[in-house]
Coordinates of C-alpha atoms in Angstrom, one line a residue:
X1 CA -2.0 20.4 3.0
X2 CA -0.1 17.1 2.8
X3 CA -0.4 15.1 6.0
X4 CA -3.1 17.3 7.5
X5 CA -5.8 15.1 9.1
X6 CA -8.8 17.3 10.0
X7 CA -10.9 15.4 12.5
X8 CA -14.5 14.6 11.7
X9 CA -15.6 16.3 14.9
X10 CA -13.3 18.9 16.3
X11 CA -14.8 18.6 19.7
X12 CA -17.8 17.0 21.4
X13 CA -19.1 20.4 22.4
X14 CA -18.3 24.0 22.1
X15 CA -18.8 26.2 25.2
X16 CA -20.7 29.4 25.6
X17 CA -20.8 31.0 29.0
X18 CA -24.6 31.8 28.7
X19 CA -25.8 29.0 26.5
X20 CA -23.8 26.2 28.1
X21 CA -22.1 23.4 26.1
X22 CA -23.2 23.3 22.5
X23 CA -22.9 20.1 20.6
X24 CA -20.7 19.6 17.6
X25 CA -21.7 16.8 15.3
X26 CA -19.7 13.6 14.9
X27 CA -19.5 12.6 11.3
X28 CA -17.8 9.3 12.2
X29 CA -21.0 7.4 11.4
X30 CA -20.3 8.2 7.8
X31 CA -16.5 8.1 7.7
X32 CA -13.7 8.4 10.4
X33 CA -12.0 11.4 8.7
X34 CA -11.7 13.1 5.3
X35 CA -8.5 11.3 4.6
X36 CA -9.4 8.0 6.0
X37 CA -8.7 4.9 3.9
X38 CA -12.4 4.1 3.9
X39 CA -13.1 7.2 1.8
X40 CA -10.6 6.2 -0.8
X41 CA -11.8 2.6 -0.8
X42 CA -15.5 3.7 -1.3
X43 CA -14.6 6.1 -4.1
X44 CA -12.8 3.3 -5.9
X45 CA -15.7 1.0 -5.2
X46 CA -18.2 3.5 -6.6
X47 CA -16.2 3.9 -9.8
X48 CA -15.7 0.2 -10.3
X49 CA -19.2 -0.9 -9.5
X50 CA -20.8 1.9 -11.6
X51 CA -18.7 0.8 -14.6
X52 CA -19.6 -2.8 -14.1
X53 CA -23.3 -1.9 -13.7
X54 CA -23.2 -0.1 -17.1
X55 CA -21.5 -3.1 -18.7
X56 CA -24.3 -5.4 -17.4
X57 CA -27.3 -3.4 -18.2
X58 CA -26.7 -0.6 -20.7
X59 CA -28.8 -1.1 -23.9
X60 CA -30.6 -4.1 -22.4
X61 CA -33.3 -2.8 -20.1
X62 CA -36.2 -3.0 -22.6
X63 CA -35.3 -6.7 -23.2
X64 CA -35.0 -7.4 -19.5
X65 CA -38.4 -5.7 -18.8
X66 CA -40.0 -7.8 -21.5
X67 CA -38.5 -11.0 -20.1
X68 CA -38.9 -10.5 -16.3
X69 CA -40.2 -7.9 -14.0
X70 CA -38.2 -9.6 -11.2
X71 CA -34.9 -9.3 -13.2
X72 CA -35.6 -5.5 -13.8
X73 CA -36.3 -5.1 -10.1
X74 CA -32.9 -6.7 -9.3
X75 CA -31.2 -4.2 -11.6
X76 CA -33.0 -1.3 -9.8
X77 CA -31.9 -2.7 -6.4
X78 CA -28.3 -2.7 -7.6
X79 CA -28.8 0.9 -8.7
X80 CA -30.3 1.8 -5.3
X81 CA -27.2 0.3 -3.6
X82 CA -24.9 2.4 -5.8
X83 CA -27.0 5.5 -5.1
X84 CA -26.7 4.9 -1.3
X85 CA -22.9 4.4 -1.6
X86 CA -22.3 7.6 -3.7
X87 CA -24.8 9.5 -1.5
X88 CA -22.8 8.6 1.6
X89 CA -19.7 10.0 0.1
X90 CA -21.4 13.2 -1.2
X91 CA -23.2 13.7 2.2
X92 CA -19.9 13.3 4.1
X93 CA -18.1 15.8 1.8
X94 CA -20.9 18.3 2.0
X95 CA -21.2 18.2 5.8
X96 CA -17.5 18.3 6.3
X97 CA -17.3 21.3 4.1
X98 CA -20.2 23.0 5.8
X99 CA -18.3 22.9 9.1
X100 CA -15.9 25.5 7.7
X101 CA -16.3 26.5 4.1
X102 CA -13.3 28.8 4.3
X103 CA -10.8 26.0 5.1
X104 CA -8.7 25.2 2.0
X105 CA -8.4 21.5 3.0
X106 CA -12.2 21.2 3.2
X107 CA -12.7 23.1 0.0
X108 CA -10.3 20.9 -1.9
X109 CA -11.8 17.7 -0.4
X110 CA -15.3 18.8 -1.3
X111 CA -14.3 19.7 -4.9
X112 CA -12.4 16.5 -5.4
X113 CA -15.3 14.3 -4.1
X114 CA -17.7 16.1 -6.4
X115 CA -15.4 15.5 -9.4
X116 CA -15.0 11.8 -8.7
X117 CA -18.6 11.2 -8.0
X118 CA -19.6 13.0 -11.2
X119 CA -17.2 10.7 -13.1
X120 CA -18.6 7.6 -11.4
X121 CA -22.2 8.6 -11.8
X122 CA -21.7 9.2 -15.6
X123 CA -21.6 5.4 -16.0
X124 CA -25.1 5.0 -14.6
X125 CA -26.7 8.1 -16.2
X126 CA -28.1 5.8 -18.9
X127 CA -30.3 3.9 -16.4
X128 CA -33.3 6.3 -15.9
X129 CA -33.1 7.5 -19.5
X130 CA -33.3 4.0 -20.8
X131 CA -36.1 3.0 -18.3
X132 CA -38.1 5.9 -19.7
X133 CA -37.8 4.5 -23.3
X134 CA -39.4 1.2 -22.3
X135 CA -42.8 1.0 -23.9
X136 CA -45.7 1.6 -21.5
X137 CA -47.4 -1.7 -22.2
X138 CA -44.1 -3.6 -21.6
X139 CA -43.5 -1.9 -18.3
X140 CA -47.1 -2.3 -17.2
X141 CA -46.8 -6.0 -17.8
X142 CA -43.5 -6.2 -15.9
X143 CA -45.1 -4.4 -13.0
X144 CA -47.3 -7.4 -12.3
X145 CA -44.2 -8.9 -10.6
X146 CA -44.4 -7.9 -6.9
X147 CA -40.6 -7.2 -6.7
X148 CA -40.9 -4.6 -9.5
X149 CA -44.2 -3.3 -8.2
X150 CA -42.4 -2.2 -5.0
X151 CA -40.7 0.4 -7.2
X152 CA -43.9 1.6 -8.9
X153 CA -43.9 5.1 -7.2
X154 CA -40.3 5.7 -8.3
X155 CA -40.9 4.5 -11.8
X156 CA -44.0 6.7 -12.1
X157 CA -42.0 9.7 -10.9
X158 CA -39.2 9.3 -13.3
X159 CA -41.6 8.8 -16.2
X160 CA -43.0 12.2 -15.5
X161 CA -39.6 13.5 -16.6
X162 CA -40.0 11.9 -20.1
X163 CA -41.2 14.9 -22.0
X164 CA -38.1 16.8 -20.8
X165 CA -35.6 14.1 -21.4
X166 CA -32.8 14.7 -23.9
X167 CA -30.7 12.5 -26.1
X168 CA -28.3 10.4 -24.0
X169 CA -25.1 12.2 -25.1
X170 CA -26.6 15.6 -24.3
X171 CA -27.7 14.4 -20.9
X172 CA -24.2 13.2 -20.3
X173 CA -22.8 16.6 -21.3
X174 CA -25.1 18.4 -19.0
X175 CA -24.2 16.0 -16.2
X176 CA -20.5 16.2 -16.6
X177 CA -20.4 20.0 -16.9
X178 CA -22.6 20.5 -13.8
X179 CA -19.5 20.7 -11.5
X180 CA -17.8 23.3 -13.7
X181 CA -21.1 25.1 -14.4
X182 CA -23.8 25.7 -11.8
X183 CA -22.0 23.7 -9.1
X184 CA -18.9 25.9 -9.4
X185 CA -21.0 29.1 -9.1
X186 CA -22.8 27.7 -6.1
X187 CA -19.5 27.0 -4.4
X188 CA -18.2 30.5 -5.2
X189 CA -21.3 31.9 -3.6
X190 CA -20.8 29.8 -0.4
X191 CA -17.2 30.5 0.0
X192 CA -17.6 34.2 -0.8
X193 CA -20.4 34.6 1.7
X194 CA -18.5 32.6 4.4
X195 CA -15.5 34.9 4.0
X196 CA -17.4 38.2 4.3
X197 CA -16.9 40.2 7.4
X198 CA -19.1 43.0 8.7
X199 CA -17.8 45.8 10.9
X200 CA -20.0 46.6 13.9
X201 CA -18.5 48.8 16.7
X202 CA -15.0 48.0 15.4
X203 CA -15.6 44.3 15.5
X204 CA -15.3 42.2 12.4
X205 CA -18.1 39.7 12.5
X206 CA -19.2 36.9 10.1
X207 CA -22.7 36.8 8.6
X208 CA -24.7 34.9 11.2
X209 CA -23.7 36.9 14.3
X210 CA -24.3 40.2 12.4
X211 CA -27.8 39.0 11.3
X212 CA -28.4 38.1 15.0
X213 CA -27.7 41.7 16.0
X214 CA -30.7 42.7 13.8
X215 CA -32.8 41.2 16.7
X216 CA -30.9 43.0 19.5
X217 CA -33.0 44.8 22.1
X218 CA -31.1 48.0 21.3
X219 CA -32.3 49.9 18.3
X220 CA -28.9 51.6 17.8
X221 CA -27.2 48.2 17.6
X222 CA -29.8 46.9 15.1
X223 CA -29.2 50.0 12.9
X224 CA -25.4 49.5 13.0
X225 CA -25.7 45.8 12.1
X226 CA -28.1 46.6 9.2
X227 CA -25.8 49.3 7.8
X228 CA -22.8 47.0 8.2
X229 CA -24.6 44.3 6.2
X230 CA -25.6 46.8 3.5
X231 CA -22.1 48.2 3.2
X232 CA -20.4 44.8 2.8
X233 CA -23.1 43.5 0.5
X234 CA -22.7 46.7 -1.6
X235 CA -18.9 46.3 -1.8
X236 CA -19.4 42.7 -3.1
X237 CA -22.4 43.5 -5.3
X238 CA -20.5 42.8 -8.6
X239 CA -19.6 39.2 -7.7
X240 CA -23.2 38.4 -6.5
X241 CA -24.6 40.1 -9.6
X242 CA -22.3 37.9 -11.8
X243 CA -23.3 34.8 -9.9
X244 CA -27.0 35.6 -10.2
X245 CA -26.8 36.4 -13.9
X246 CA -24.8 33.3 -14.7
X247 CA -27.0 30.9 -12.9
X248 CA -30.2 32.5 -14.3
X249 CA -28.8 32.1 -17.8
X250 CA -27.7 28.6 -17.1
X251 CA -31.2 27.7 -16.0
X252 CA -32.7 29.3 -19.0
X253 CA -30.5 27.2 -21.3
X254 CA -31.5 24.0 -19.5
X255 CA -35.2 24.9 -19.4
X256 CA -35.1 25.8 -23.1
X257 CA -33.4 22.5 -24.1
X258 CA -35.8 20.5 -21.9
X259 CA -38.9 22.3 -23.2
X260 CA -40.2 23.8 -19.9
X261 CA -42.8 26.4 -20.6
X262 CA -42.7 28.5 -17.4
X263 CA -39.5 29.5 -15.6
X264 CA -40.6 27.6 -12.5
X265 CA -41.9 24.5 -14.2
X266 CA -38.8 22.5 -13.5
X267 CA -39.1 23.2 -9.8
X268 CA -42.8 22.3 -9.9
X269 CA -42.0 19.0 -11.6
X270 CA -39.3 18.2 -9.0
X271 CA -41.7 19.0 -6.3
X272 CA -44.4 16.8 -7.9
X273 CA -46.9 19.7 -7.6
X274 CA -49.0 21.2 -10.3
X275 CA -48.4 24.8 -11.5
X276 CA -52.0 25.8 -10.8
X277 CA -51.7 24.6 -7.2
X278 CA -48.7 26.9 -6.7
X279 CA -50.4 29.7 -8.6
X280 CA -53.4 29.4 -6.3
X281 CA -51.1 29.6 -3.2
X282 CA -49.3 32.6 -4.5
X283 CA -52.5 34.4 -5.4
X284 CA -54.0 33.7 -2.0
X285 CA -51.0 35.0 -0.1
X286 CA -50.6 38.1 -2.2
X287 CA -54.3 38.9 -1.9
X288 CA -53.8 38.6 1.9
X289 CA -50.8 41.0 2.2
X290 CA -53.0 43.9 3.6
X291 CA -54.7 41.6 6.2
X292 CA -51.5 40.0 7.3
X293 CA -48.1 41.8 7.0
X294 CA -49.4 45.3 6.3
X295 CA -51.7 45.1 9.3
X296 CA -49.2 43.5 11.7
X297 CA -46.3 45.8 10.9
X298 CA -48.6 48.9 11.4
X299 CA -49.5 47.4 14.8
X300 CA -45.9 46.8 15.6
X301 CA -45.0 50.4 14.7
X302 CA -47.7 51.6 17.2
X303 CA -46.1 49.4 19.9
X304 CA -42.9 51.3 19.3
X305 CA -44.8 54.6 19.4
X306 CA -44.2 55.3 15.7
X307 CA -46.1 55.5 12.5
X308 CA -43.5 53.6 10.6
X309 CA -40.5 51.5 11.6
X310 CA -37.2 51.1 9.9
X311 CA -36.3 47.9 8.2
X312 CA -33.8 47.0 10.9
X313 CA -36.7 47.1 13.4
X314 CA -38.9 44.6 11.5
X315 CA -37.8 41.6 13.5
X316 CA -36.9 43.6 16.7
X317 CA -38.1 42.2 20.0
X318 CA -41.1 44.0 21.4
X319 CA -40.3 46.8 23.9
X320 CA -41.3 44.7 26.9
X321 CA -40.0 41.3 25.6
X322 CA -37.9 39.0 27.6
X323 CA -34.6 39.1 25.7
X324 CA -32.6 36.7 27.9
X325 CA -30.6 34.1 26.0
X326 CA -32.0 30.6 26.3
X327 CA -29.5 27.9 27.4
X328 CA -29.1 24.9 25.1
X329 CA -30.4 22.5 27.7
X330 CA -33.5 24.5 28.1
X331 CA -34.0 24.6 24.3
X332 CA -33.6 20.9 24.2
X333 CA -36.1 20.2 27.0
X334 CA -38.6 22.7 25.5
X335 CA -38.6 21.0 22.1
X336 CA -38.5 17.4 23.2
X337 CA -41.3 18.1 25.8
X338 CA -43.5 19.5 23.1
X339 CA -42.7 16.6 20.8
X340 CA -43.4 14.1 23.7
X341 CA -46.8 15.5 24.5
X342 CA -47.8 14.9 20.9
X343 CA -46.1 11.5 20.6
X344 CA -43.5 9.7 22.7
X345 CA -42.2 8.1 19.5
X346 CA -41.6 11.5 17.9
X347 CA -39.6 12.6 21.0
X348 CA -37.6 9.4 21.1
X349 CA -36.5 9.9 17.5
X350 CA -35.7 13.5 18.0
X351 CA -33.8 12.7 21.2
X352 CA -31.4 10.6 19.2
X353 CA -30.1 13.7 17.5
X354 CA -28.9 15.0 20.9
X355 CA -27.7 11.7 22.3
X356 CA -25.8 10.4 19.3
X357 CA -24.0 13.4 18.0
X358 CA -26.2 14.3 15.0
X359 CA -26.3 18.1 15.7
X360 CA -23.8 20.9 15.1
X361 CA -25.1 23.9 17.0
X362 CA -22.4 26.6 17.6
X363 CA -22.1 29.7 15.4
X364 CA -18.5 30.0 14.3
X365 CA -16.4 31.7 11.6
X366 CA -16.4 29.9 8.3
X367 CA -19.4 27.6 9.2
X368 CA -22.2 27.5 6.7
X369 CA -24.9 30.1 7.7
X370 CA -28.5 29.4 8.6
X371 CA -29.7 25.9 9.5
X372 CA -30.6 22.7 7.7
X373 CA -31.3 19.0 8.2
X374 CA -29.4 16.7 5.8
X375 CA -31.0 13.3 5.3
X376 CA -27.7 11.7 4.1
X377 CA -28.6 8.1 3.0
X378 CA -30.9 5.4 4.4
X379 CA -28.0 3.3 5.5
X380 CA -26.9 6.1 7.9
X381 CA -29.0 8.9 9.5
X382 CA -29.7 12.6 9.2
X383 CA -27.6 15.4 10.6
X384 CA -28.8 18.9 11.7
X385 CA -26.8 22.1 11.4
X386 CA -27.7 25.2 13.4
X387 CA -26.2 28.5 14.3
X388 CA -27.6 28.6 17.8
X389 CA -27.4 31.9 19.6
X390 CA -30.1 31.5 22.3
X391 CA -33.0 33.5 20.9
X392 CA -36.6 32.3 21.0
X393 CA -36.4 32.0 17.2
X394 CA -33.4 29.7 17.6
X395 CA -35.5 27.4 19.7
X396 CA -38.1 27.4 17.0
X397 CA -35.4 26.7 14.4
X398 CA -34.3 23.7 16.5
X399 CA -37.9 22.5 16.5
X400 CA -38.1 23.1 12.8
X401 CA -35.0 21.2 11.9
X402 CA -35.7 18.3 14.2
X403 CA -39.1 18.0 12.5
X404 CA -37.2 17.5 9.3
X405 CA -34.9 15.0 11.0
X406 CA -37.8 12.9 12.4
X407 CA -39.4 13.0 8.9
X408 CA -36.1 11.8 7.3
X409 CA -35.7 9.0 9.8
X410 CA -39.2 7.8 9.3
X411 CA -38.9 7.9 5.5
X412 CA -35.5 6.2 5.3
X413 CA -36.9 2.6 5.2
X414 CA -38.3 3.4 1.7
X415 CA -34.7 3.2 0.4
X416 CA -32.4 5.6 -1.4
X417 CA -34.7 6.0 -4.4
X418 CA -38.0 6.6 -2.6
X419 CA -37.1 8.1 0.8
X420 CA -36.6 11.6 -0.6
X421 CA -39.7 13.8 -0.2
X422 CA -40.8 16.5 -2.6
X423 CA -40.0 19.9 -1.1
X424 CA -43.6 21.0 -0.7
X425 CA -44.2 18.1 1.7
X426 CA -40.7 18.1 3.1
X427 CA -41.6 21.3 5.0
X428 CA -44.7 19.6 6.7
X429 CA -42.9 17.9 9.6
X430 CA -40.6 20.9 10.2
X431 CA -43.4 23.5 10.4
X432 CA -45.6 21.1 12.4
X433 CA -42.7 20.7 14.9
X434 CA -42.5 24.4 15.3
X435 CA -46.3 24.7 15.8
X436 CA -46.2 22.0 18.5
X437 CA -43.5 23.9 20.3
X438 CA -45.2 27.2 20.0
X439 CA -48.6 25.8 21.2
X440 CA -46.8 24.2 24.2
X441 CA -45.2 27.5 25.2
X442 CA -48.5 29.4 24.7
X443 CA -50.4 26.9 26.8
X444 CA -47.9 27.2 29.6
X445 CA -48.2 31.0 29.7
X446 CA -50.9 32.4 31.9
X447 CA -49.4 35.9 31.8
X448 CA -51.1 38.3 29.4
X449 CA -47.9 40.1 28.5
X450 CA -46.0 36.9 28.0
X451 CA -48.8 35.5 25.8
X452 CA -48.8 38.7 23.6
X453 CA -45.0 38.4 23.1
X454 CA -45.3 34.7 22.2
X455 CA -48.1 35.5 19.8
X456 CA -46.2 38.3 18.2
X457 CA -43.1 36.2 17.8
X458 CA -45.1 33.4 16.1
X459 CA -46.9 35.9 13.8
X460 CA -43.5 37.3 12.8
X461 CA -42.2 33.8 12.1
X462 CA -45.3 32.9 10.1
X463 CA -45.0 36.2 8.1
X464 CA -41.3 35.4 7.4
X465 CA -42.4 31.9 6.3
X466 CA -45.4 32.7 4.2
X467 CA -45.4 36.4 3.1
X468 CA -41.7 36.8 2.8
X469 CA -41.2 33.6 0.9
X470 CA -43.9 34.3 -1.6
X471 CA -42.3 37.7 -2.1
X472 CA -39.0 36.0 -2.6
X473 CA -40.7 33.8 -5.2
X474 CA -42.1 36.8 -6.9
X475 CA -38.6 38.4 -6.9
X476 CA -37.1 35.3 -8.5
X477 CA -39.7 35.3 -11.2
X478 CA -38.9 38.9 -12.0
X479 CA -35.2 38.3 -12.1
X480 CA -35.4 35.2 -14.3
X481 CA -37.9 36.8 -16.6
X482 CA -35.8 39.9 -17.0
X483 CA -32.6 37.9 -17.5
X484 CA -34.1 36.3 -20.6
X485 CA -34.1 39.7 -22.2
X486 CA -30.4 40.3 -21.3
X487 CA -27.9 40.6 -18.5
X488 CA -29.0 42.5 -15.5
X489 CA -26.9 45.1 -13.6
X490 CA -26.6 45.0 -9.9
X491 CA -28.8 48.1 -9.6
X492 CA -31.5 46.5 -11.7
X493 CA -31.6 43.4 -9.5
X494 CA -31.8 45.7 -6.4
X495 CA -34.7 47.6 -8.0
X496 CA -36.6 44.3 -8.5
X497 CA -35.9 43.3 -4.9
X498 CA -37.3 46.6 -3.6
X499 CA -40.4 46.3 -5.7
X500 CA -41.5 43.1 -4.0
X501 CA -40.4 44.3 -0.5
X502 CA -42.6 47.3 -0.5
X503 CA -45.6 45.4 -1.9
X504 CA -45.3 42.5 0.5
X505 CA -44.4 44.3 3.8
X506 CA -46.5 47.4 3.4
X507 CA -46.3 51.1 4.2
X508 CA -45.4 50.7 7.9
X509 CA -41.8 49.6 7.0
X510 CA -39.3 52.2 5.9
X511 CA -36.6 50.9 3.7
X512 CA -33.3 52.8 4.1
X513 CA -30.2 52.9 2.0
X514 CA -28.4 49.5 2.0
X515 CA -31.5 47.3 2.2
X516 CA -31.7 47.2 -1.6
X517 CA -28.7 44.8 -1.5
X518 CA -30.2 42.3 1.0
X519 CA -31.1 39.9 -1.8
X520 CA -27.5 39.0 -2.1
X521 CA -27.3 36.7 1.0
X522 CA -30.3 34.5 0.4
X523 CA -28.8 31.1 -0.5
X524 CA -32.0 29.6 -1.9
X525 CA -31.9 31.9 -4.9
X526 CA -28.5 30.3 -5.7
X527 CA -28.8 26.7 -4.7
X528 CA -32.4 26.0 -5.4
X529 CA -34.2 28.4 -7.7
X530 CA -37.9 28.8 -6.8
X531 CA -37.5 26.6 -3.7
X532 CA -38.9 29.3 -1.5
X533 CA -42.6 28.8 -2.1
X534 CA -42.2 25.4 -0.4
X535 CA -42.0 27.2 2.9
X536 CA -45.3 28.9 2.4
X537 CA -46.8 25.7 1.1
X538 CA -45.7 23.9 4.2
X539 CA -46.9 26.6 6.6
X540 CA -50.4 26.9 5.2
X541 CA -50.6 23.1 4.9
X542 CA -49.6 22.7 8.6
X543 CA -52.0 25.4 9.7
X544 CA -54.8 23.4 8.1
X545 CA -53.4 20.1 9.4
X546 CA -53.0 21.4 13.0
X547 CA -56.7 22.5 12.9
X548 CA -57.6 18.9 12.1
X549 CA -55.4 17.7 14.9
X550 CA -57.0 20.0 17.5
X551 CA -60.5 18.7 16.4
X552 CA -59.5 15.0 16.1
X553 CA -60.8 12.7 18.8
X554 CA -58.2 10.0 18.2
X555 CA -56.0 8.5 15.5
X556 CA -54.4 11.6 14.2
X557 CA -50.9 10.7 15.3
X558 CA -51.1 7.4 13.4
X559 CA -52.2 9.1 10.2
X560 CA -49.5 11.8 10.7
X561 CA -46.8 9.2 11.0
X562 CA -48.1 7.4 8.0
X563 CA -47.8 10.6 6.0
X564 CA -44.2 11.1 7.1
X565 CA -43.3 7.4 6.6
X566 CA -44.4 7.5 3.0
X567 CA -41.4 9.6 2.0
X568 CA -41.6 10.1 -1.8
X569 CA -43.9 7.2 -2.5
X570 CA -47.2 9.2 -2.7
X571 CA -48.5 12.4 -4.3
X572 CA -49.6 15.2 -2.0
X573 CA -53.2 14.5 -2.8
X574 CA -53.0 10.9 -1.6
X575 CA -51.2 12.0 1.6
X576 CA -53.6 14.7 2.5
X577 CA -56.8 12.8 1.7
X578 CA -57.0 10.9 5.1
X579 CA -57.1 14.3 6.8
X580 CA -59.9 15.6 4.5
X581 CA -57.6 18.2 3.0
X582 CA -57.2 19.1 -0.7
X583 CA -54.4 21.5 -1.9
X584 CA -56.2 22.1 -5.2
X585 CA -59.1 23.8 -3.4
X586 CA -58.5 27.6 -3.0
X587 CA -60.3 27.3 0.4
X588 CA -57.4 25.1 1.6
X589 CA -55.0 28.1 1.3
X590 CA -57.5 30.5 2.8
X591 CA -58.0 28.3 5.8
X592 CA -54.2 28.2 6.4
X593 CA -53.9 31.9 6.1
X594 CA -56.9 32.4 8.4
X595 CA -54.8 31.0 11.2
X596 CA -52.2 33.8 10.9
X597 CA -55.0 36.3 10.6
X598 CA -56.6 34.9 13.7
X599 CA -53.4 35.4 15.7
X600 CA -53.2 39.0 14.5
X601 CA -56.9 39.5 15.5
X602 CA -56.0 38.3 19.0
X603 CA -53.1 40.7 19.2
X604 CA -55.3 43.6 18.1
X605 CA -58.0 42.8 20.6
X606 CA -55.4 42.7 23.4
X607 CA -54.1 46.1 22.3
X608 CA -57.6 47.7 22.3

């Protein structure tokens, strides 16, 4: 739309009668508006400086490294500044688009920015490829220079990619086609999902409010929402099947060219975690299914006076639960209070998200579903997206995303190249923030019934984080393995989905018609294949970490902030060592799972 100037923040807040004013983020710290002259100027600057960077350094890095480590460090600093500039543009476009993925103006802007950044970044694609061709002895000698030694963690990380690096022209082709390949299918998924409507009691609802009804106190309402979801997912099954088949094949092509042995090895490499560590986690969780999810859902069925419960009752509030909607101000004070009791510094950082317009909280049509914390770039600050609807789980989601945000703020001084944290450790601060908030609420509750409800809610969240995510990982493995033998029908994918659901959730859950399509709305399968195990990794890690915190006499907070401040500069083994934890030890995972089991034990004892 020519001449249309969509504001960066449509309003400072959005009102809800029960929840009170909900904040809408202000993206002005990135750019004033999508059509502001600053956006155009920075796009032109990115293209110009990327081309100039290539002219200065392409084909010369080995010579530079042999001549001067300081000179190579100067080139990396230039690259880092370019990365920050292009990251600012990409972040702004992504966040602006997330505010309403159905708006044609935002869709076009997002697509145009991606295209232009792909063109600009093609100039600098050579840089890491060429760094990886520098002889080890030459680079080791250059690293004696303190300026270059600063970048040792980043250089070590990119050199782990060497066995899977392709010839430069092939890498360029992969890079340039990303926007019309996987990126385009990701965008199709987002826009399709945002445009779906679900009919409940003659009301046409977007995804998030419909999913919210699955936790309504009224069973009939939950059933209607579940069936509405299944009906719409079923009607759109062909497009989600095509998206899934295409992306799985696209990944198989990339993995084959790069020489990855296992379908998840590319994710493990990106996460800087060893395959056997992930395999140990998966095995430990799957072995614990009967002691965790099977046992808990059987107990929940008894609370409802049944032998089995329908799938739409799995996350239902307990019969005597307090189902009031929690106002935004109360959610804010609850989370910040829990953070403050752990560390005033943590609460101060989290408080900035509320005070400085870094949160977008209302659920609205077209907005990206779910929740996330986006780090943007070190020269700016993170933003948090929520779809806040006043449930206790929404308060925990706020605690979770603010944990990410605090982590991202603390890691930012490492710079654009070393601030990003591998996904396995990226979930540490978020899950720890949830645990702090839960423990705070539990300690404040001296009522037996209230304590049982809080414990049950926490167990359900942990099962969703650990058991469900490992089941999701198993589902992805089945889909990607089967896709290598040929294209899958929608029904075949649905069957694979159901096979992991029954195994992971147990016999106390009854899966009715429609549930077989619920795989269609999980965005991680589309955007980040095999991402999901990071949630289980983070939850089990935090359970062990929190046990250390409860036993520590002093000094834990300092070590914890050092872990978060490290960003991507250290391997998980280095970061966990000060706490006496080792993720390669199977006992580490059993210890984390034992925390969940202990909560279930307490619930069973209270029921007896």
